[in-house]
XYZ file of N, CA and C in Angstrom:
651
model
N 87.444 194.083 25.536
C 86.694 194.868 26.507
C 87.493 195.101 27.792
N 88.231 194.062 28.233
C 89.023 194.172 29.465
C 90.427 193.635 29.220
N 91.407 194.416 29.656
C 92.786 193.960 29.607
C 93.465 194.372 30.909
N 93.840 193.389 31.711
C 94.507 193.647 32.985
C 95.891 193.019 32.922
N 96.896 193.757 33.340
C 98.254 193.210 33.334
C 99.024 193.693 34.555
N 99.782 192.770 35.154
C 100.662 193.047 36.291
C 99.953 193.810 37.403
N 98.727 193.390 37.696
C 97.930 194.062 38.722
C 98.278 193.520 40.112
N 98.637 194.437 41.005
C 98.927 194.102 42.393
C 98.063 194.983 43.284
N 97.606 194.422 44.405
C 96.828 195.225 45.343
C 97.002 194.648 46.740
N 97.301 195.535 47.692
C 97.462 195.142 49.097
C 96.455 195.897 49.952
N 96.004 195.270 51.025
C 95.052 195.946 51.906
C 95.772 196.922 52.829
N 95.018 197.539 53.723
C 95.582 198.574 54.591
C 96.658 198.026 55.530
N 96.633 196.733 55.773
C 97.631 196.115 56.649
C 98.860 195.643 55.868
N 98.881 195.942 54.569
C 100.016 195.546 53.757
C 99.968 194.109 53.269
N 98.851 193.429 53.501
C 98.713 192.040 53.057
C 98.293 192.018 51.590
N 99.000 191.243 50.791
C 98.689 191.172 49.363
C 97.373 190.430 49.138
N 96.462 191.070 48.409
C 95.186 190.446 48.062
C 95.213 189.968 46.609
N 95.749 190.803 45.735
C 95.929 190.443 44.332
C 97.405 190.582 43.998
N 97.948 189.605 43.286
C 99.381 189.608 42.996
C 99.623 189.180 41.555
N 100.117 190.107 40.760
C 100.478 189.853 39.363
C 99.319 189.236 38.581
N 98.160 189.889 38.665
C 96.966 189.403 37.964
C 97.009 189.837 36.508
N 96.761 188.889 35.624
C 96.618 189.145 34.194
C 95.254 188.616 33.770
N 94.524 189.417 33.019
C 93.174 189.024 32.624
C 92.829 189.675 31.293
N 92.284 188.873 30.386
C 91.844 189.388 29.084
C 90.437 188.872 28.812
N 89.519 189.779 28.557
C 88.141 189.420 28.240
C 87.761 190.118 26.943
N 87.392 189.336 25.940
C 87.014 189.898 24.652
C 85.642 190.550 24.717
N 85.409 191.479 23.823
C 84.090 192.095 23.708
C 83.051 191.017 23.372
N 81.953 191.000 24.106
C 80.900 190.030 23.858
C 81.105 188.684 24.517
N 82.176 188.524 25.309
C 82.457 187.252 25.959
C 81.755 187.181 27.323
N 81.524 185.944 27.792
C 80.997 185.709 29.136
C 82.025 184.873 29.877
N 82.560 185.432 30.964
C 83.621 184.784 31.722
C 83.194 184.661 33.178
N 83.494 183.521 33.789
C 83.239 183.324 35.213
C 84.561 183.354 35.965
N 84.588 184.107 37.044
C 85.750 184.170 37.925
C 85.383 183.425 39.199
N 85.990 182.261 39.400
C 85.609 181.361 40.483
C 86.681 181.360 41.572
N 86.242 181.420 42.818
C 87.203 181.380 43.911
C 86.500 181.358 45.251
N 87.190 180.953 46.304
C 86.571 180.888 47.630
C 86.329 182.288 48.194
N 85.548 182.395 49.279
C 85.362 183.699 49.923
C 86.706 184.312 50.308
N 86.775 185.640 50.235
C 87.974 186.410 50.613
C 89.167 186.133 49.712
N 88.914 185.674 48.492
C 90.019 185.407 47.568
C 90.362 186.613 46.698
N 89.578 187.697 46.803
C 89.859 188.897 46.025
C 88.940 189.108 44.847
N 87.916 188.267 44.685
C 87.006 188.397 43.546
C 86.279 189.740 43.563
N 85.729 190.095 44.721
C 84.980 191.354 44.824
C 85.886 192.548 44.570
N 87.092 192.491 45.096
C 88.045 193.574 44.867
C 88.363 193.709 43.387
N 88.580 192.598 42.707
C 88.905 192.658 41.285
C 87.756 193.265 40.489
N 86.518 192.880 40.791
C 85.375 193.470 40.092
C 85.263 194.964 40.397
N 85.507 195.348 41.637
C 85.453 196.770 41.998
C 86.527 197.563 41.257
N 87.683 196.979 41.056
C 88.741 197.628 40.279
C 88.321 197.776 38.816
N 87.706 196.731 38.272
C 87.250 196.794 36.876
C 86.141 197.832 36.694
N 85.329 198.004 37.734
C 84.239 198.976 37.678
C 84.692 200.389 38.021
N 85.977 200.567 38.271
C 86.548 201.862 38.637
C 85.953 202.398 39.927
N 85.519 201.485 40.800
C 85.026 201.871 42.121
C 86.173 201.979 43.124
N 87.270 201.294 42.816
C 88.480 201.323 43.637
C 89.650 201.646 42.711
N 90.491 202.627 43.067
C 91.623 202.949 42.194
C 92.711 201.894 42.289
N 93.335 201.537 41.169
C 94.419 200.547 41.198
C 95.648 201.103 41.903
N 96.406 200.220 42.548
C 97.646 200.624 43.214
C 98.846 200.438 42.285
N 98.859 199.325 41.588
C 99.987 199.013 40.724
C 99.533 198.073 39.621
N 99.958 198.362 38.390
C 99.537 197.565 37.250
C 98.628 198.369 36.343
N 98.181 197.742 35.286
C 97.365 198.433 34.286
C 96.013 197.759 34.131
N 94.951 198.582 34.094
C 93.595 198.100 33.848
C 93.010 198.903 32.697
N 92.716 198.230 31.612
C 92.042 198.845 30.470
C 90.627 198.293 30.406
N 89.643 199.173 30.401
C 88.248 198.788 30.278
C 87.641 199.592 29.135
N 87.118 198.879 28.148
C 86.538 199.540 26.978
C 87.546 200.502 26.342
N 88.813 200.072 26.328
C 89.865 200.850 25.690
C 90.395 202.010 26.507
N 89.969 202.122 27.766
C 90.387 203.254 28.588
C 91.232 202.779 29.770
N 92.318 203.484 30.003
C 93.189 203.178 31.132
C 92.569 203.796 32.389
N 92.034 202.929 33.255
C 91.273 203.393 34.413
C 92.098 204.318 35.299
N 93.385 204.031 35.467
C 94.231 204.808 36.369
C 94.445 206.237 35.889
N 94.254 206.492 34.605
C 94.538 207.816 34.050
C 93.289 208.649 33.784
N 92.136 208.143 34.164
C 90.897 208.857 33.874
C 90.619 209.947 34.911
N 90.080 211.061 34.454
C 89.612 212.095 35.360
C 88.340 211.601 36.054
N 87.919 212.309 37.089
C 86.708 211.917 37.803
C 85.510 211.870 36.857
N 85.391 212.856 35.965
C 84.267 212.879 35.037
C 84.339 211.717 34.063
N 85.537 211.392 33.590
C 85.698 210.273 32.665
C 85.365 208.945 33.346
N 85.699 208.842 34.637
C 85.345 207.640 35.383
C 83.829 207.497 35.464
N 83.138 208.592 35.745
C 81.679 208.552 35.809
C 81.085 208.171 34.458
N 81.657 208.689 33.385
C 81.188 208.335 32.044
C 81.370 206.846 31.778
N 82.520 206.308 32.204
C 82.776 204.885 32.014
C 81.804 204.047 32.845
N 81.565 204.461 34.073
C 80.679 203.689 34.947
C 79.245 203.648 34.428
N 78.843 204.647 33.673
C 77.502 204.626 33.084
C 77.366 203.539 32.016
N 78.490 203.047 31.525
C 78.477 201.992 30.500
C 78.695 200.616 31.108
N 78.750 200.580 32.446
C 78.968 199.325 33.171
C 77.760 199.050 34.056
N 77.231 197.830 33.969
C 76.188 197.390 34.886
C 76.834 196.582 36.002
N 76.586 196.965 37.244
C 77.281 196.337 38.372
C 76.275 195.745 39.354
N 76.452 194.459 39.653
C 75.655 193.801 40.689
C 76.589 193.510 41.859
N 76.415 194.179 43.007
C 77.339 194.003 44.122
C 77.027 192.755 44.937
N 78.059 192.224 45.569
C 77.863 191.088 46.473
C 76.942 191.499 47.616
N 76.001 190.624 47.968
C 75.081 190.939 49.051
C 74.163 192.092 48.714
N 73.758 192.192 47.452
C 72.924 193.308 46.993
C 71.735 193.544 47.915
N 71.542 194.801 48.308
C 70.408 195.202 49.138
C 69.689 196.362 48.451
N 68.447 196.176 48.019
C 67.720 197.253 47.343
C 67.321 198.361 48.302
N 66.908 199.472 47.737
C 66.381 200.562 48.550
C 65.050 200.142 49.162
N 64.697 200.678 50.327
C 63.415 200.324 50.964
C 62.246 201.025 50.264
N 62.097 200.693 49.007
C 61.038 201.258 48.169
C 60.434 200.116 47.358
N 59.475 200.415 46.515
C 58.920 199.371 45.663
C 59.936 198.970 44.602
N 59.675 197.841 43.974
C 60.540 197.361 42.893
C 60.665 198.415 41.801
N 59.540 198.955 41.354
C 59.566 199.963 40.291
C 60.314 201.208 40.742
N 60.097 201.656 41.969
C 60.759 202.868 42.456
C 62.275 202.693 42.513
N 62.745 201.493 42.821
C 64.182 201.234 42.784
C 64.737 201.510 41.390
N 64.035 201.034 40.377
C 64.503 201.226 39.004
C 64.383 202.677 38.558
N 63.288 203.328 38.903
C 63.115 204.731 38.511
C 64.213 205.603 39.122
N 64.562 205.312 40.366
C 65.616 206.087 41.020
C 66.957 205.880 40.325
N 67.290 204.618 40.036
C 68.561 204.325 39.361
C 68.617 205.006 37.994
N 67.558 204.906 37.231
C 67.552 205.483 35.887
C 67.601 207.008 35.919
N 67.001 207.617 36.926
C 67.092 209.073 37.044
C 68.523 209.502 37.325
N 69.263 208.688 38.099
C 70.665 208.993 38.363
C 71.503 208.904 37.091
N 71.068 208.059 36.159
C 71.783 207.919 34.895
C 71.465 209.037 33.912
N 70.574 209.961 34.310
C 70.314 211.134 33.486
C 69.177 211.001 32.505
N 68.323 209.984 32.664
C 67.187 209.830 31.767
C 66.066 210.798 32.139
N 65.342 211.290 31.126
C 64.194 212.139 31.427
C 63.050 211.274 31.963
N 62.006 211.902 32.459
C 60.951 211.189 33.180
C 60.274 210.129 32.313
N 59.950 210.479 31.078
C 59.264 209.528 30.194
C 60.169 208.350 29.843
N 61.416 208.660 29.531
C 62.365 207.613 29.163
C 62.681 206.720 30.359
N 62.718 207.318 31.543
C 62.993 206.549 32.756
C 61.952 205.460 32.968
N 60.686 205.810 32.878
C 59.622 204.825 33.096
C 59.644 203.751 32.008
N 59.889 204.157 30.766
C 59.938 203.197 29.672
C 61.057 202.172 29.886
N 62.237 202.651 30.238
C 63.371 201.743 30.462
C 63.151 200.856 31.684
N 62.482 201.380 32.703
C 62.206 200.583 33.889
C 61.331 199.386 33.544
N 60.306 199.604 32.743
C 59.421 198.506 32.362
C 60.140 197.491 31.478
N 61.013 197.967 30.617
C 61.795 197.050 29.777
C 62.662 196.147 30.650
N 63.323 196.733 31.663
C 64.186 195.958 32.551
C 63.378 194.955 33.377
N 62.208 195.373 33.858
C 61.362 194.468 34.633
C 60.863 193.315 33.770
N 60.508 193.615 32.545
C 60.074 192.563 31.616
C 61.206 191.578 31.358
N 62.420 192.086 31.250
C 63.573 191.231 30.954
C 63.843 190.212 32.055
N 63.528 190.571 33.305
C 63.775 189.639 34.419
C 62.486 188.992 34.925
N 61.375 189.240 34.245
C 60.120 188.605 34.611
C 59.506 189.114 35.896
N 59.603 190.435 36.132
C 59.085 190.976 37.393
C 58.077 192.105 37.198
N 57.391 192.111 36.074
C 56.369 193.130 35.848
C 55.286 193.068 36.923
N 54.874 191.879 37.286
C 53.805 191.734 38.279
C 54.236 192.181 39.666
N 55.537 192.188 39.923
C 56.039 192.577 41.254
C 56.420 194.047 41.325
N 56.099 194.845 40.313
C 56.586 196.225 40.268
C 56.147 197.058 41.465
N 54.972 196.773 42.034
C 54.482 197.561 43.175
C 54.822 196.922 44.515
N 55.541 195.814 44.503
C 55.915 195.126 45.733
C 57.066 195.844 46.427
N 56.982 195.961 47.738
C 58.102 196.529 48.487
C 59.310 195.612 48.343
N 60.457 196.191 48.085
C 61.651 195.393 47.827
C 62.028 194.516 49.009
N 61.726 194.958 50.236
C 62.097 194.148 51.402
C 61.179 192.942 51.602
N 60.148 192.807 50.751
C 59.254 191.654 50.817
C 59.599 190.600 49.761
N 60.618 190.859 48.968
C 60.985 189.932 47.899
C 61.676 188.696 48.455
N 61.503 187.579 47.754
C 62.246 186.363 48.086
C 63.704 186.550 47.666
N 64.622 185.695 48.131
C 66.024 185.831 47.713
C 66.201 185.816 46.197
N 65.500 184.917 45.511
C 65.623 184.869 44.056
C 65.091 186.124 43.388
N 63.980 186.650 43.882
C 63.406 187.873 43.320
C 64.327 189.068 43.576
N 64.976 189.052 44.718
C 65.893 190.156 45.028
C 67.072 190.165 44.043
N 67.581 188.988 43.708
C 68.649 188.919 42.715
C 68.145 189.412 41.357
N 66.930 189.050 40.993
C 66.365 189.512 39.717
C 66.275 191.038 39.691
N 65.857 191.632 40.804
C 65.810 193.093 40.869
C 67.207 193.675 40.716
N 68.189 193.051 41.374
C 69.564 193.522 41.231
C 70.042 193.449 39.796
N 69.664 192.378 39.089
C 70.031 192.267 37.676
C 69.322 193.334 36.842
N 68.039 193.577 37.142
C 67.307 194.612 36.423
C 67.977 195.973 36.598
N 68.432 196.257 37.806
C 69.132 197.515 38.059
C 70.465 197.567 37.310
N 71.115 196.416 37.180
C 72.401 196.379 36.480
C 72.251 196.599 34.984
N 71.141 196.131 34.400
C 70.993 196.187 32.935
C 70.103 197.319 32.445
N 69.450 198.049 33.362
C 68.456 199.035 32.928
C 69.054 200.164 32.099
N 70.345 200.412 32.256
C 70.982 201.467 31.470
C 71.598 200.984 30.176
N 71.279 199.747 29.771
C 71.811 199.143 28.535
C 73.342 199.190 28.502
N 73.999 198.624 29.516
C 75.466 198.697 29.586
C 76.136 197.797 28.554
N 77.380 198.139 28.235
C 78.193 197.295 27.365
C 78.874 196.183 28.151
N 79.060 196.407 29.455
C 79.767 195.464 30.314
C 78.958 195.220 31.573
N 78.766 193.932 31.914
C 78.098 193.550 33.153
C 79.111 192.904 34.087
N 79.227 193.428 35.299
C 80.086 192.866 36.338
C 79.177 192.398 37.462
N 79.124 191.094 37.684
C 78.164 190.504 38.611
C 78.905 189.761 39.712
N 78.727 190.220 40.945
C 79.483 189.677 42.076
C 78.617 188.718 42.888
N 78.850 187.424 42.706
C 78.211 186.362 43.482
C 76.680 186.393 43.411
N 76.096 186.428 42.210
C 74.634 186.481 42.120
C 73.945 185.170 42.498
N 74.694 184.063 42.622
C 74.089 182.772 42.952
C 74.074 182.482 44.451
N 74.702 183.335 45.244
C 74.841 183.069 46.684
C 73.479 182.965 47.365
N 73.278 181.900 48.150
C 72.053 181.739 48.919
C 70.872 181.197 48.151
N 71.059 180.851 46.878
C 69.958 180.342 46.060
C 70.064 178.829 45.919
N 68.909 178.166 45.744
C 68.952 176.731 45.489
C 69.308 176.494 44.023
N 69.496 175.246 43.634
C 70.000 174.937 42.299
C 69.052 175.395 41.211
N 67.741 175.273 41.424
C 66.769 175.705 40.421
C 66.826 177.222 40.237
N 66.940 177.954 41.354
C 67.029 179.411 41.279
C 68.338 179.833 40.611
N 69.415 179.129 40.908
C 70.692 179.445 40.273
C 70.605 179.256 38.764
N 69.965 178.181 38.326
C 69.800 177.954 36.888
C 68.963 179.057 36.249
N 67.916 179.499 36.950
C 67.071 180.562 36.421
C 67.857 181.866 36.268
N 68.649 182.198 37.281
C 69.453 183.421 37.218
C 70.501 183.307 36.109
N 71.140 182.143 35.993
C 72.138 181.943 34.940
C 71.506 182.077 33.556
N 70.275 181.592 33.398
C 69.581 181.718 32.113
C 69.295 183.186 31.791
N 68.914 183.953 32.807
C 68.688 185.390 32.598
C 69.976 186.087 32.172
N 71.057 185.770 32.858
C 72.346 186.375 32.513
C 72.718 186.004 31.079
N 72.437 184.753 30.701
C 72.713 184.320 29.337
C 71.961 185.134 28.306
N 70.733 185.523 28.623
C 69.956 186.364 27.687
C 70.599 187.744 27.534
N 71.056 188.319 28.653
C 71.714 189.620 28.558
C 73.004 189.504 27.744
N 73.718 188.391 27.950
C 74.935 188.159 27.186
C 74.616 188.021 25.703
N 73.558 187.291 25.376
C 73.154 187.145 23.980
C 72.738 188.479 23.373
N 72.349 189.410 24.231
C 72.022 190.753 23.763
C 73.267 191.599 23.546
N 74.442 190.936 23.523
C 75.736 191.527 23.170
C 76.441 192.243 24.314
N 76.004 192.018 25.529
C 76.753 192.548 26.674
C 77.907 191.610 27.011
N 79.050 192.179 27.337
C 80.155 191.407 27.874
C 79.871 191.158 29.353
N 80.093 189.929 29.822
C 79.747 189.571 31.202
C 80.961 188.994 31.916
N 81.261 189.533 33.099
C 82.237 188.931 34.000
C 81.501 188.656 35.302
N 81.434 187.394 35.659
C 80.665 186.951 36.812
C 81.598 186.309 37.833
N 81.526 186.764 39.069
C 82.323 186.164 40.138
C 81.423 185.274 40.979
N 81.924 184.097 41.344
C 81.129 183.183 42.148
C 82.020 182.326 43.035
N 81.514 182.023 44.224
C 82.213 181.100 45.128
C 81.727 179.666 44.907
N 80.582 179.531 44.227
C 79.964 178.228 44.026
C 80.315 177.658 42.656
N 80.194 176.336 42.489
C 80.326 175.769 41.148
C 79.284 176.390 40.215
N 79.616 176.521 38.960
C 78.692 177.147 38.016
C 77.435 176.298 37.838
N 76.255 176.934 37.760
C 75.018 176.186 37.510
C 75.054 175.516 36.137
N 74.187 174.534 35.966
C 74.117 173.843 34.676
C 73.824 174.811 33.533
N 72.997 175.823 33.809
C 72.616 176.769 32.767
C 73.784 177.637 32.316
N 74.887 177.607 33.062
C 76.072 178.382 32.680
C 77.204 177.472 32.218
N 76.903 176.209 32.014
C 77.930 175.263 31.582
C 78.503 175.686 30.232
N 79.812 175.546 30.091
C 80.444 175.849 28.810
C 81.074 177.222 28.722
N 80.773 178.118 29.668
C 81.412 179.430 29.597
C 82.850 179.311 30.124
N 83.690 180.252 29.736
C 85.090 180.204 30.162
C 85.188 180.520 31.651
N 85.814 179.629 32.394
C 85.972 179.810 33.832
C 87.433 180.032 34.170
N 87.686 181.058 34.972
C 89.017 181.338 35.497
C 88.947 181.215 37.009
N 90.074 180.893 37.629
C 90.089 180.641 39.060
C 91.055 181.602 39.746
N 90.561 182.170 40.849
C 91.393 183.082 41.632
C 91.939 182.308 42.820
N 93.245 182.089 42.783
C 93.900 181.317 43.842
C 95.180 182.027 44.260
N 95.328 182.238 45.563
C 96.528 182.907 46.093
C 96.735 184.269 45.440
N 95.627 184.968 45.168
C 95.701 186.315 44.624
C 95.996 186.397 43.143
N 96.017 185.265 42.447
C 96.363 185.255 41.037
C 95.289 184.521 40.241
N 94.978 185.031 39.063
C 94.000 184.392 38.182
C 94.696 183.301 37.367
N 94.129 182.091 37.448
C 94.698 180.965 36.708
C 93.579 180.259 35.952
N 93.934 179.595 34.851
C 92.981 178.781 34.090
C 93.194 177.316 34.448
N 92.100 176.535 34.381
C 92.207 175.096 34.655
C 91.592 174.328 33.493
């Protein structure tokens, strides 16, 4: 699903953020990318999601070389990727309206949009909160909504940036269990986290981002 080789990236000040990164993720695998804040985890996920163009090196996602894709091909690829951004902030609308808006952007017709929205809400256990304003959600509920938005389009690849941040251990385990269900549904998952993995995610392959390079321990 993912093949990264000789990836380098520097910020606007010329400071290296990623240096000679190599990464291989098999289809259907769940991988955790662990590292401290500002270690380049978010940048790497953004590169994999084709949200940021690579500067040097090769990124293959779902068999496609991201650097060589046209704008339309990039959009097509992004429709097959579910992305949860760091510090996710929902739209100031109800939970259901957030999902309906996202699904309409993905090109679903009105009937299909509502059907998929309910499926996603059921998957994260938020059917009862569908009419709740998103800004009234607890931190854990907000993460669940972010996951629902990431999976509502039935993506082949899930890229999740720090979904455990700010949650207590019980909430982290609950979120990890939800992610595990999506993974069992045959989605490939790459999860970035600054925290130790919750118990519910024990056993998955963990890679560490240190000094701009991905290493195994």
